[in-house]
Short mmCIF file of C-alpha atoms in Angstrom, two decimals:
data_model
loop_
_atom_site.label_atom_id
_atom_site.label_comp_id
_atom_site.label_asym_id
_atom_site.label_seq_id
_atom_site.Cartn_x
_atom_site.Cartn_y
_atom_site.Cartn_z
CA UNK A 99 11.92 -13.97 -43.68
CA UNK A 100 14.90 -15.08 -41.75
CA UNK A 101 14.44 -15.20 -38.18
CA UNK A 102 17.79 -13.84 -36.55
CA UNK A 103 20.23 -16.68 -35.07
CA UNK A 104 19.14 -17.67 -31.50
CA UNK A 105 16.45 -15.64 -31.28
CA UNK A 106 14.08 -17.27 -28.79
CA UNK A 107 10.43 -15.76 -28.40
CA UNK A 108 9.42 -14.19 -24.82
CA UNK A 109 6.45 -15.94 -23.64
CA UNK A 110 3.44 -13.77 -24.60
CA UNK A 111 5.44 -10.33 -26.32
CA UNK A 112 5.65 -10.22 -29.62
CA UNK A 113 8.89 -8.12 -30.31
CA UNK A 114 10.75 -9.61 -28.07
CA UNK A 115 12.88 -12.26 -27.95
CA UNK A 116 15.83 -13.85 -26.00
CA UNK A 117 19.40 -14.78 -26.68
CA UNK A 118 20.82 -16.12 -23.58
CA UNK A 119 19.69 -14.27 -20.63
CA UNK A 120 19.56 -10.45 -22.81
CA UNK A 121 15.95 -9.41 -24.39
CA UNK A 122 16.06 -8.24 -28.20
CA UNK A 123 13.77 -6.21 -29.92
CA UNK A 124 12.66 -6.91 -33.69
CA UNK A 125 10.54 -4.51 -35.31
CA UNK A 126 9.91 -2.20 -38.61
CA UNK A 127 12.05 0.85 -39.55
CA UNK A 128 10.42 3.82 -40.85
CA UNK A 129 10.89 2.46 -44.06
CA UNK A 130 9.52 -0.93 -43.51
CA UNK A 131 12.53 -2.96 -42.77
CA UNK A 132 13.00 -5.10 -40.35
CA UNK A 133 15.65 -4.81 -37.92
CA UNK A 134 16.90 -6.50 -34.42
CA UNK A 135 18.74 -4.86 -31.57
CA UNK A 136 19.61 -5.72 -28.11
CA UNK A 137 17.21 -3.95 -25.65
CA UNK A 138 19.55 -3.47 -22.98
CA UNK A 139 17.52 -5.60 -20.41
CA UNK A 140 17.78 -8.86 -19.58
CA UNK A 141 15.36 -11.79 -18.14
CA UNK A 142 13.06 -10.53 -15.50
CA UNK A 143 12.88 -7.05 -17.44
CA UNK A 144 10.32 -7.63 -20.15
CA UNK A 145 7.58 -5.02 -18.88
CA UNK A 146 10.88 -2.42 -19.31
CA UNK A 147 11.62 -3.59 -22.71
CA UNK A 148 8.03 -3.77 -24.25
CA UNK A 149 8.61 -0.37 -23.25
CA UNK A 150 10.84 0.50 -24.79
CA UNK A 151 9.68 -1.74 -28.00
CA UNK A 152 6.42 0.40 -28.10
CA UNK A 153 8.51 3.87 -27.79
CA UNK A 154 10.41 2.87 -31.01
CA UNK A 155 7.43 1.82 -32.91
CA UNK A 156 5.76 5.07 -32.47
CA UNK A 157 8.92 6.80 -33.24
CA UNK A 158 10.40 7.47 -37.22
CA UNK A 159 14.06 6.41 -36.33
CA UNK A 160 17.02 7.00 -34.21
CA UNK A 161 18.08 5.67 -30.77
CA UNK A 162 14.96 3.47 -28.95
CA UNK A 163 15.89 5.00 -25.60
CA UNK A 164 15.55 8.61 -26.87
CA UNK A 165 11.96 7.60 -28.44
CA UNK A 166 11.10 6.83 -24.62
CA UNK A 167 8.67 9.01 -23.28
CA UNK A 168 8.11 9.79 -19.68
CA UNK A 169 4.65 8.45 -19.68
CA UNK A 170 5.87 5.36 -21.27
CA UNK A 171 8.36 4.92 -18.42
CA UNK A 172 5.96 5.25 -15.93
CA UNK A 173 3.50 3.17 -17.30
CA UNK A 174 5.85 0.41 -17.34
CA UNK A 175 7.36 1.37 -13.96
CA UNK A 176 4.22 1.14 -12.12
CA UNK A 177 3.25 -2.33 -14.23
CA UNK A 178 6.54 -3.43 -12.45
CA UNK A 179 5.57 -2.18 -8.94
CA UNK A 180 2.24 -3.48 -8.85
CA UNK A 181 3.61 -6.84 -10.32
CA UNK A 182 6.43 -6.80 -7.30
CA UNK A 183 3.30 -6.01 -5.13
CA UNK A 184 4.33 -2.76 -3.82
CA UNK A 185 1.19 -1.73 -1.70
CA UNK A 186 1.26 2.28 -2.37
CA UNK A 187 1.62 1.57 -6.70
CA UNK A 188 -1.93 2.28 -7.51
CA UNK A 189 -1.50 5.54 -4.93
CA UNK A 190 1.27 6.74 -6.69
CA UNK A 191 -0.18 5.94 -10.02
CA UNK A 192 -3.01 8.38 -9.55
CA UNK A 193 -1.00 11.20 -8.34
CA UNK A 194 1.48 10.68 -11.48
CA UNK A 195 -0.92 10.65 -13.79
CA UNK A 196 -2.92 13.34 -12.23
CA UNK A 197 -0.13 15.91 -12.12
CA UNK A 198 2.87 14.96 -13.92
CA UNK A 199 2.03 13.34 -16.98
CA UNK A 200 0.13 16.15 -17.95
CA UNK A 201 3.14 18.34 -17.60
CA UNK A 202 6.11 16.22 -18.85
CA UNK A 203 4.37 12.62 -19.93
CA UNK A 204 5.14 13.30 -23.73
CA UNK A 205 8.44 14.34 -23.15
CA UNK A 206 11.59 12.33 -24.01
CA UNK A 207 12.51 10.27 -20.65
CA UNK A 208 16.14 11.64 -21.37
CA UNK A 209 15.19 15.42 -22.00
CA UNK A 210 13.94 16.13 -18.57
CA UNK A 211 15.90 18.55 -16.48
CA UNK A 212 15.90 19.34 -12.68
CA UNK A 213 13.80 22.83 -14.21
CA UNK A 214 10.80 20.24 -15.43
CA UNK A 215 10.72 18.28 -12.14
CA UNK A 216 10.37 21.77 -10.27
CA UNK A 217 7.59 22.80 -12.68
CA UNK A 218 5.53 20.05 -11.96
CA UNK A 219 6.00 20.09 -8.08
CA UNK A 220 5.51 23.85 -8.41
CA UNK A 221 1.94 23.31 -10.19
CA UNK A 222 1.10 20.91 -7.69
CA UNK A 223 1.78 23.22 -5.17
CA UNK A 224 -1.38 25.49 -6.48
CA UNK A 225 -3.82 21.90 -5.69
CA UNK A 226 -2.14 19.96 -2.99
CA UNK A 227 -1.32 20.12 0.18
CA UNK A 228 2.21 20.44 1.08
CA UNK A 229 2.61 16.69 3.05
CA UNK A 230 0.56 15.11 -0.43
CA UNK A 231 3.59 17.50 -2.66
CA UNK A 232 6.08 15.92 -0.97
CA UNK A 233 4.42 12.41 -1.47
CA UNK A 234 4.24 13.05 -4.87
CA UNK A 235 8.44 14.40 -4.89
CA UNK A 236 8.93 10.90 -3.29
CA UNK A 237 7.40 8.91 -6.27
CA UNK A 238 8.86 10.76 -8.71
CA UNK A 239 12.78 10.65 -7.29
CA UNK A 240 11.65 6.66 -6.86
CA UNK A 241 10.14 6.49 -10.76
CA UNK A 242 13.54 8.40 -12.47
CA UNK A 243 15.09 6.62 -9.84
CA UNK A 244 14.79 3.41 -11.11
CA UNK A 245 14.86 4.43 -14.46
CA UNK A 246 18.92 4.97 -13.71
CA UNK A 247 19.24 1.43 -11.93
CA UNK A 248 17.35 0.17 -15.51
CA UNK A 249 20.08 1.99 -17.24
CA UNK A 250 17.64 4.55 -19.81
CA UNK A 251 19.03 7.37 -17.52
CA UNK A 252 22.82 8.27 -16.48
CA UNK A 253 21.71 10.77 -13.75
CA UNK A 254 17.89 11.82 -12.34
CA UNK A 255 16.66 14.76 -13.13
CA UNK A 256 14.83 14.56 -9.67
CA UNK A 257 17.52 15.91 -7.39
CA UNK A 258 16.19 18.52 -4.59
CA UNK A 259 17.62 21.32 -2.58
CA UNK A 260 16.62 22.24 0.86
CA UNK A 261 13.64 24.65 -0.15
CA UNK A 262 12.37 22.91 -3.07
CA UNK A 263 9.44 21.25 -1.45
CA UNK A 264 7.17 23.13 0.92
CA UNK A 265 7.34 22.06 4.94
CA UNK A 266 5.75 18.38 5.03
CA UNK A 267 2.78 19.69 6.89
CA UNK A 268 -0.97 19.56 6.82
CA UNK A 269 -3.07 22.43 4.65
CA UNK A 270 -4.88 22.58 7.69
CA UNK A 271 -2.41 22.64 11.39
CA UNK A 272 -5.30 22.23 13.26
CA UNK A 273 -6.69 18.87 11.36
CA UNK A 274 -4.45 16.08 12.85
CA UNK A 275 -5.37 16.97 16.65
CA UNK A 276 -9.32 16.05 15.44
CA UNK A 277 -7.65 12.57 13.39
CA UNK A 278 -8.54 10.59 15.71
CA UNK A 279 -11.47 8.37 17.24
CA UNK A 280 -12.50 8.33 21.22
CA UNK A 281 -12.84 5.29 23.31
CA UNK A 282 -16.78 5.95 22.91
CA UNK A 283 -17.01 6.13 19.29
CA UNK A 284 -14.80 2.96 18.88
CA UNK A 285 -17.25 1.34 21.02
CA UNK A 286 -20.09 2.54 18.70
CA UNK A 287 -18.05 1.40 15.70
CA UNK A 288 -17.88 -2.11 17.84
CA UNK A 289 -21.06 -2.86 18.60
CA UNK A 290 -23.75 -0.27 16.76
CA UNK A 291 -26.15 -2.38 14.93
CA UNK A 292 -26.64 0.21 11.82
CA UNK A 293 -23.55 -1.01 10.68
CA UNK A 294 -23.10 -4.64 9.54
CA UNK A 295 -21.45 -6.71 11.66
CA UNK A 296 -18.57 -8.04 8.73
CA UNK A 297 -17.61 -4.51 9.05
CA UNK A 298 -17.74 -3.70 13.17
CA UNK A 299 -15.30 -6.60 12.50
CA UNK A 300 -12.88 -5.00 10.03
CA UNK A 301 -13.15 -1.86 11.97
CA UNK A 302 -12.33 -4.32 15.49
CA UNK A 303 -9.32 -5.15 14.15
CA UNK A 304 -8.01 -2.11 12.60
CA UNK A 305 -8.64 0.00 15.71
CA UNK A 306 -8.01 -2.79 18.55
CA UNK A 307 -4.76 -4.19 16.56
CA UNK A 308 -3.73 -1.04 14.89
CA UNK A 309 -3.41 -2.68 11.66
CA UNK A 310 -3.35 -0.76 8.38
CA UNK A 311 -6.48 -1.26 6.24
CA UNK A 312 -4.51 -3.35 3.47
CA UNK A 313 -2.94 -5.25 6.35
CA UNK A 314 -6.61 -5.79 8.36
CA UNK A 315 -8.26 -6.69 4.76
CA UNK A 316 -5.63 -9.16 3.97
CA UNK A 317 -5.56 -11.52 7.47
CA UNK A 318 -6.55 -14.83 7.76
CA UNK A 319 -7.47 -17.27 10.27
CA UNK A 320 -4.24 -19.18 9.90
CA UNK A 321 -1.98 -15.74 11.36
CA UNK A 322 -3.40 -16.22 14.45
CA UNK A 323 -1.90 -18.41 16.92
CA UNK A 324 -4.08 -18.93 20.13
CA UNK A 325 -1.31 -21.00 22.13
CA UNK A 326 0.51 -18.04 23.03
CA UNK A 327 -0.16 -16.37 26.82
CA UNK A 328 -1.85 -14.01 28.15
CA UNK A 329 -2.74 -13.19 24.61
CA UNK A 330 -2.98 -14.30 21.25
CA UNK A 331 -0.51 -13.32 18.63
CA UNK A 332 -1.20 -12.20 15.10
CA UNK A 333 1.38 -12.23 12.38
CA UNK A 334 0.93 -9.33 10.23
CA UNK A 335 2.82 -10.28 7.34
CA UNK A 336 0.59 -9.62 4.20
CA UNK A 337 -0.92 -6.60 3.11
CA UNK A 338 -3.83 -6.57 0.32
CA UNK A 339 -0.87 -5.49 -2.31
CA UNK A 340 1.20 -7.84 -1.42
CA UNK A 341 3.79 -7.36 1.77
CA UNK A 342 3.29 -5.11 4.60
CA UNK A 343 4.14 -1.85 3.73
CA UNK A 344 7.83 -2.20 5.76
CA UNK A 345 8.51 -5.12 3.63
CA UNK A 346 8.34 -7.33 7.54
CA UNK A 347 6.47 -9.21 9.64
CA UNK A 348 5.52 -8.12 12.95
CA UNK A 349 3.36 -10.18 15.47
CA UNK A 350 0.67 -7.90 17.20
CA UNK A 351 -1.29 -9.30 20.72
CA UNK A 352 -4.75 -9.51 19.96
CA UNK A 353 -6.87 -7.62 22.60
CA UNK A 354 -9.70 -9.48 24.50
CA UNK A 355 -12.11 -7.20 23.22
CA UNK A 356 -10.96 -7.80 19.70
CA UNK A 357 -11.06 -11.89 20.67
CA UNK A 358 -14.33 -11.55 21.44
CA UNK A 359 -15.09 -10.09 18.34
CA UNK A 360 -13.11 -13.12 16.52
CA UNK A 361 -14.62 -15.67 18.28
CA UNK A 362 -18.09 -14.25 17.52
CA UNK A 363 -17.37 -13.52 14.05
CA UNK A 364 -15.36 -17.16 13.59
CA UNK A 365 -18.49 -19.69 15.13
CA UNK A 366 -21.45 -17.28 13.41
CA UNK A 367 -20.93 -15.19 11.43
CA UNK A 368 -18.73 -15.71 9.16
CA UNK A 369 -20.83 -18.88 8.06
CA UNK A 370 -24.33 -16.46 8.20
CA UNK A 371 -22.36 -13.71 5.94
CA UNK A 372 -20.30 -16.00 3.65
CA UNK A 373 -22.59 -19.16 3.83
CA UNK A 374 -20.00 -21.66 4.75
CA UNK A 375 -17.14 -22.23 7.52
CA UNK A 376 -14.13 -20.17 7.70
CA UNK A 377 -11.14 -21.95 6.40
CA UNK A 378 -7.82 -21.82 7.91
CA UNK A 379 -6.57 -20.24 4.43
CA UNK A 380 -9.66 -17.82 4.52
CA UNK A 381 -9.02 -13.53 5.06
CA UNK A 382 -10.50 -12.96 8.24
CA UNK A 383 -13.15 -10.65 6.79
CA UNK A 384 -13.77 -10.87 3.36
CA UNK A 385 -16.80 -9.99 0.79
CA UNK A 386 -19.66 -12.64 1.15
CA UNK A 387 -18.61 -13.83 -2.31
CA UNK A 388 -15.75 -15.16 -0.37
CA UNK A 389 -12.84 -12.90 -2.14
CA UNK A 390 -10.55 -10.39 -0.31
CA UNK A 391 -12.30 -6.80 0.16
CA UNK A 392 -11.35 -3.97 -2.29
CA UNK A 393 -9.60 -1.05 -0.56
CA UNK A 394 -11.53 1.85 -2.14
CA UNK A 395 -15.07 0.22 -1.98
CA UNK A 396 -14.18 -0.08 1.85
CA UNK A 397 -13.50 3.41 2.10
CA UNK A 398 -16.39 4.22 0.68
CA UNK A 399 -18.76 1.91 3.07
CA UNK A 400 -16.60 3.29 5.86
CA UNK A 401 -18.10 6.83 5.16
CA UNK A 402 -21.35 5.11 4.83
CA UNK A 403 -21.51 3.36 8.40
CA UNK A 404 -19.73 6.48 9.95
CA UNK A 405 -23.05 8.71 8.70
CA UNK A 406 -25.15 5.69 9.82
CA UNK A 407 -24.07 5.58 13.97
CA UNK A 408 -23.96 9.51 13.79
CA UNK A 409 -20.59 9.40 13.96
CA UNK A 410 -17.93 12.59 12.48
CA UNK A 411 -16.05 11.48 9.25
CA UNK A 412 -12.69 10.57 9.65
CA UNK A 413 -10.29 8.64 7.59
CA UNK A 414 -9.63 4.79 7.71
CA UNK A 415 -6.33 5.48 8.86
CA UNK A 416 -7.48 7.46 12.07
CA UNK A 417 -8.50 3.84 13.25
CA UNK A 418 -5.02 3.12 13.28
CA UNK A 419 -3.99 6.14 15.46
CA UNK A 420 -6.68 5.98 17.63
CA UNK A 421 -5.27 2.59 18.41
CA UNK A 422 -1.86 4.21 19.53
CA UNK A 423 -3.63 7.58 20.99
CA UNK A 424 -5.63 5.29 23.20
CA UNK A 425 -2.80 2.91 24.54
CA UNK A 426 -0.80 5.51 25.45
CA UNK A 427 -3.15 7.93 27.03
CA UNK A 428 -3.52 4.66 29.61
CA UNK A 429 0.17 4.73 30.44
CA UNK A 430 1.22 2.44 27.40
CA UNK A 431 5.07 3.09 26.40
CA UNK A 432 5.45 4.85 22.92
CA UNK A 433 8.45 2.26 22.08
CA UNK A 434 6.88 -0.62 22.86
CA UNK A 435 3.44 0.81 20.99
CA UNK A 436 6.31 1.78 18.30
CA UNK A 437 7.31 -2.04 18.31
CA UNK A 438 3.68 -3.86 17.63
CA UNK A 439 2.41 -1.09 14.95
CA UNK A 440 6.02 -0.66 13.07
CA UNK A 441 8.32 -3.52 14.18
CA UNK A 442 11.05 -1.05 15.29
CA UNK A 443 10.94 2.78 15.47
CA UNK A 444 14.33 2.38 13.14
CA UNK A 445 16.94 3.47 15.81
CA UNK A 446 20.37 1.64 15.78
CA UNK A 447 19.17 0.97 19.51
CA UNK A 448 15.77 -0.51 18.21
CA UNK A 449 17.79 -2.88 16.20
CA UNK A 450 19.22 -4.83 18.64
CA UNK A 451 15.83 -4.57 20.77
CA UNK A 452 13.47 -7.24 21.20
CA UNK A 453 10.33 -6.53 23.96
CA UNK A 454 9.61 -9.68 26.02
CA UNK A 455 5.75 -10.86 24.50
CA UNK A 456 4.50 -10.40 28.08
CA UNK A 457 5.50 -6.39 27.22
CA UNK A 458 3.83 -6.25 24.15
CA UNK A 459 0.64 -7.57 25.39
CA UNK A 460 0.89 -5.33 28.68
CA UNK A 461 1.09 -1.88 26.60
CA UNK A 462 -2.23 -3.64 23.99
CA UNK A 463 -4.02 -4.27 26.96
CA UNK A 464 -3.97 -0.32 28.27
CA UNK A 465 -6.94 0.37 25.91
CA UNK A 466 -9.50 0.33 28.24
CA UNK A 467 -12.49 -1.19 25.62
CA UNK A 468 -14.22 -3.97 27.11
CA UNK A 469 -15.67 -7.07 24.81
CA UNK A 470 -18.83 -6.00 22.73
CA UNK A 471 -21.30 -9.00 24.94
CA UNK A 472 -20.45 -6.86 27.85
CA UNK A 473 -20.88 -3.73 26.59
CA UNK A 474 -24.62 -4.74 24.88
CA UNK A 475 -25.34 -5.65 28.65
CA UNK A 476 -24.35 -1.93 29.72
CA UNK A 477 -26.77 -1.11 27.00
CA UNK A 478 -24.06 0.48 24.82
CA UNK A 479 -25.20 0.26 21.11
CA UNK A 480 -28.26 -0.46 19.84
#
């Protein structure tokens, strides 16, 4: 067999080739002939071709793009985002999987109508609550989206009137009022001796730096910087998919309480839990194998130490509020609060704003939690 002129394998994808910088498909006709086309794509965009290489080979004939299905598309759309590192991919793969692919997966990418995407939102509608429908409406415009940008689509089928989606609110008003943890409880999670100290750790710095899980589970000793006054600084700049969910990296003060914890954690017990020194290039807290933490596995022991102190179940996330809740129920500004847990509040004014570090660490230090080797003294925990 004659291998077309220029063709240049892909590394690892058989089916596709390069000439120049475009991808080309070869593969069998219905009949058993062989034939070679240009995909469309170009370098960079093999997980979109393979794609469409694997629609075509399941299909009798005609146009590869038609033979797309939509839960071909989104299989290789969220191969793409998790390759790019996008933290909420494996969220959004579960709730597309869950409740649209079951609706609209074997249909032709290009035969979906507006009527189909407002089919599946309206099923969803009978399971979910109304913030988690309009979650899922968010991943869906992103998935058809980019299936325009990629050029299988002329227009998205995902386009939404006012009234479409239901009121981005909780199934339950009165839930996000109870979100949240007290000064008490954090103490508990800080220095109770049910739960194991790598996690009173993890939970430290989630509540005391009002880091997002991914972003707490993904530091290392190397962010922080203990040269800058009155408190350290931590650059958040990783998250455990990849970037920080914003894409940018913030520096957050690091709270004596939570230094106490570090400096604890850093000359004992990291060593005791992991059975050698921290490195520099070490996660702060990781599994005593050494490797970074999985997200769901900490949920899960979350639950675990929560029912251990005696403590009400809460989400992972509520950590993270509490940490604002508590810093501004001490007189802590919301902007500047706004500043260490988002960057900016995304104002044209927060733009061109940039708090003095003296600021930052003023509004951190309003949580009134003291350092766990005090509060053992009081005879707080166990």
């Amino acid at each position: 067999m004659t291998k077309p002129k220029g063709r240049r394998p892909t590394s690892g994808v058989k089916g596709l080739y390069y000439r120049g910088e475009s991808i080309w498909l070869r593969y069998k006709d219905a009949g058993g002939a062989w034939r070679s086309c240009s995909s469309g794509f170009r370098r960079g965009q093999e997980t979109q071709a393979k794609a469409l290489l694997d629609a075509h080979r399941k299909a009798d004939a005609g146009d590869v793009r038609s033979a797309l299905t939509v839960a071909g598309w989104c299989d290789a759309w969220l191969e793409q985002r998790e390759t790019r590192g996008v933290t909420s991919a494996k969220r959004d793969g579960y709730r597309l999987r869950k409740h649209v692919i079951p609706v609209i997966g074997p249909m032709p990418l290009a035969a979906v109508r507006r009527r189909h995407v407002l089919d599946v939102l309206d099923r969803a509608g009978d399971a979910l609550a109304p913030r988690t429908v309009n979650t899922l409406a968010s991943a869906m415009k992103a998935m058809f989206r980019d299936a325009v940008a990629d050029e299988l689509l002329t227009t998205s089928p995902c386009v939404l009137r006012r009234g479409d989606l239901p009121p981005n609110e909780d199934a339950d008003p009165l839930w996000r009022a109870t979100a949240v943890f007290s000064a008490d409880e954090v103490r508990t999670l800080m220095t109770d001796d049910a739960i194991p100290e790598d996690r009173r750790v993890l939970y430290a710095l989630t509540t005391l730096a009002g880091l997002r899980i991914g972003e707490a589970l993904a530091l290392r000793w190397e962010d922080l910087d203990d040269t800058t006054a009155p408190l350290w600084r931590a650059t958040i700049h990783r998250s455990h998919g990849g970037t920080t969910k914003t894409g940018k990296a913030r520096h957050v003060p690091v709270h004596a309480a939570l230094l106490d914890v570090l400096d604890g954690w850093r000359r004992l017990g990291f060593d005791g839990f992991t059975g050698r020194a921290p490195q520099s290039s070490d996660v702060i807290v990781p599994e005593s194998s050494g490797v970074r933490r999985d997200y769901r596995l900490t949920l899960r022991r979350f639950y675990v130490d929560l029912d251990a102190a005696g403590l009400r179940r809460r989400r992972l996330h509520d950590l993270r509020r509490t940490f604002t809740s508590l810093a501004r129920a001490n007189g802590a500004r919301s902007d500047v609060i706004d500043a260490v847990t988002h960057d900016r509040a995304g104002s044209i004014v927060d733009v061109y704003t940039t708090w003095p570090w003296a600021t930052l660490c003023e509004a951190v230090a309003c949580i009134d939690i003291e350092a766990p080797r005090r509060l053992r003294l009081a005879g707080v925990g166990r």
